[in-house]
Amino acid sequence: MIRFCIQYAWGIPYTLPEAIVNAVLRLGVLLFITFLAGKLSQQTQALRARVRTLEGILPTCSFCKDIRDEAGNWHEIEDFVTSRTEARFSHGVCPECAAEHYGDILAKVSESTRA
């Protein structure tokens, strides 16, 4: 509005209707950009609220893999991550660990299924 008044007062060679149309178009573009910036801000805030990440170095026990928190308390890795993120854990046994820890049982099971 101020720009419109200054342009019209200085005698810029626009007719009054042209100046009004120009001012309305500029105002429309400004409002549209403001609307887009507001939407972007809302989305950014929603993403920040939704995403919680673990950052930095996590002090981990080299034997049991528990993690020490800021207060010095030790927690299982699953509990630590679950309490700070939306991640959930599911457990299974990889083939290497199954062979190492349950090799004799797996061998018996495979022999009984062959027979």
CSV table of C-alpha atoms in Angstrom, one decimal:
chain,number,residue,atom,x,y,z
A,1,MET,CA,0.0,0.0,0.0
A,2,ILE,CA,2.8,2.4,0.9
A,3,ARG,CA,4.6,1.6,-2.4
A,4,PHE,CA,1.3,2.3,-4.3
A,5,CYS,CA,1.0,5.7,-2.6
A,6,ILE,CA,4.6,6.6,-3.2
A,7,GLN,CA,4.5,5.6,-6.9
A,8,TYR,CA,1.3,7.5,-7.5
A,9,ALA,CA,2.4,10.6,-5.5
A,10,TRP,CA,5.7,10.9,-7.5
A,11,GLY,CA,3.8,10.9,-10.7
A,12,ILE,CA,5.0,7.6,-12.2
A,13,PRO,CA,3.5,7.4,-15.6
A,14,TYR,CA,0.9,4.8,-14.7
A,15,THR,CA,-2.8,5.6,-14.8
A,16,LEU,CA,-4.7,5.1,-11.6
A,17,PRO,CA,-6.3,1.8,-12.7
A,18,GLU,CA,-2.9,0.4,-13.9
A,19,ALA,CA,-1.4,1.3,-10.5
A,20,ILE,CA,-4.3,-0.3,-8.6
A,21,VAL,CA,-4.0,-3.5,-10.7
A,22,ASN,CA,-0.3,-3.6,-10.2
A,23,ALA,CA,-0.6,-3.1,-6.4
A,24,VAL,CA,-3.3,-5.8,-6.2
A,25,LEU,CA,-1.2,-8.3,-8.1
A,26,ARG,CA,1.8,-7.6,-5.9
A,27,LEU,CA,-0.3,-8.0,-2.8
A,28,GLY,CA,-1.7,-11.3,-4.2
A,29,VAL,CA,1.8,-12.6,-4.8
A,30,LEU,CA,2.9,-11.5,-1.4
A,31,LEU,CA,0.0,-13.2,0.3
A,32,PHE,CA,0.6,-16.4,-1.7
A,33,ILE,CA,4.3,-16.5,-0.7
A,34,THR,CA,3.3,-15.9,2.9
A,35,PHE,CA,0.8,-18.8,2.7
A,36,LEU,CA,3.4,-21.1,1.3
A,37,ALA,CA,5.9,-20.1,3.9
A,38,GLY,CA,3.3,-20.8,6.6
A,39,LYS,CA,2.6,-24.2,5.2
A,40,LEU,CA,6.3,-25.0,5.0
A,41,SER,CA,6.7,-23.9,8.6
A,42,GLN,CA,3.8,-26.1,9.7
A,43,GLN,CA,5.3,-29.1,7.9
A,44,THR,CA,8.7,-28.5,9.4
A,45,GLN,CA,7.3,-28.3,12.9
A,46,ALA,CA,5.3,-31.5,12.3
A,47,LEU,CA,8.4,-33.3,11.1
A,48,ARG,CA,10.5,-32.1,14.0
A,49,ALA,CA,7.9,-33.3,16.4
A,50,ARG,CA,7.7,-36.7,14.6
A,51,VAL,CA,11.4,-37.3,14.1
A,52,ARG,CA,13.5,-37.9,17.1
A,53,THR,CA,17.0,-39.0,16.3
A,54,LEU,CA,19.9,-40.3,18.4
A,55,GLU,CA,22.9,-38.1,17.9
A,56,GLY,CA,26.5,-38.2,19.1
A,57,ILE,CA,28.4,-41.0,20.7
A,58,LEU,CA,26.5,-43.6,22.6
A,59,PRO,CA,28.5,-45.1,25.5
A,60,THR,CA,28.0,-48.9,25.1
A,61,CYS,CA,29.2,-51.8,27.2
A,62,SER,CA,31.5,-53.9,25.1
A,63,PHE,CA,30.1,-57.1,26.7
A,64,CYS,CA,26.4,-56.9,27.1
A,65,LYS,CA,25.8,-53.9,24.7
A,66,ASP,CA,23.8,-51.9,27.2
A,67,ILE,CA,23.9,-48.1,26.8
A,68,ARG,CA,24.7,-45.5,29.4
A,69,ASP,CA,22.3,-42.5,29.5
A,70,GLU,CA,23.1,-38.9,30.5
A,71,ALA,CA,22.5,-39.7,34.2
A,72,GLY,CA,24.9,-42.6,34.2
A,73,ASN,CA,22.3,-45.3,34.3
A,74,TRP,CA,22.7,-48.4,32.1
A,75,HIS,CA,19.8,-49.5,29.8
A,76,GLU,CA,19.3,-52.3,27.3
A,77,ILE,CA,19.8,-51.0,23.8
A,78,GLU,CA,16.2,-51.8,22.9
A,79,ASP,CA,14.8,-49.9,25.9
A,80,PHE,CA,17.1,-46.9,25.2
A,81,VAL,CA,16.2,-46.6,21.6
A,82,THR,CA,12.5,-47.2,22.1
A,83,SER,CA,12.3,-44.6,24.8
A,84,ARG,CA,13.9,-41.9,22.5
A,85,THR,CA,12.5,-42.7,19.1
A,86,GLU,CA,9.5,-44.2,17.4
A,87,ALA,CA,11.6,-47.3,16.5
A,88,ARG,CA,10.3,-50.7,17.7
A,89,PHE,CA,12.4,-53.9,17.9
A,90,SER,CA,11.7,-57.4,16.7
A,91,HIS,CA,14.1,-60.2,17.5
A,92,GLY,CA,15.3,-63.2,15.6
A,93,VAL,CA,18.4,-65.3,15.2
A,94,CYS,CA,20.7,-64.8,12.2
A,95,PRO,CA,22.0,-67.9,10.4
A,96,GLU,CA,25.6,-67.5,11.8
A,97,CYS,CA,24.4,-67.3,15.4
A,98,ALA,CA,21.9,-70.1,14.9
A,99,ALA,CA,24.7,-72.3,13.7
A,100,GLU,CA,27.1,-71.3,16.5
A,101,HIS,CA,24.7,-71.5,19.4
A,102,TYR,CA,22.1,-74.1,18.2
A,103,GLY,CA,24.2,-76.1,15.7
A,104,ASP,CA,23.7,-79.5,17.4
A,105,ILE,CA,20.0,-79.0,17.6
A,106,LEU,CA,19.7,-77.8,14.0
A,107,ALA,CA,21.8,-80.8,12.9
A,108,LYS,CA,19.4,-83.2,14.7
A,109,VAL,CA,16.4,-81.5,13.3
A,110,SER,CA,17.7,-81.6,9.7
A,111,GLU,CA,18.6,-85.3,10.2
A,112,SER,CA,15.1,-86.1,11.5
A,113,THR,CA,13.5,-84.3,8.6
A,114,ARG,CA,15.6,-86.3,6.1
A,115,ALA,CA,14.7,-89.6,7.6
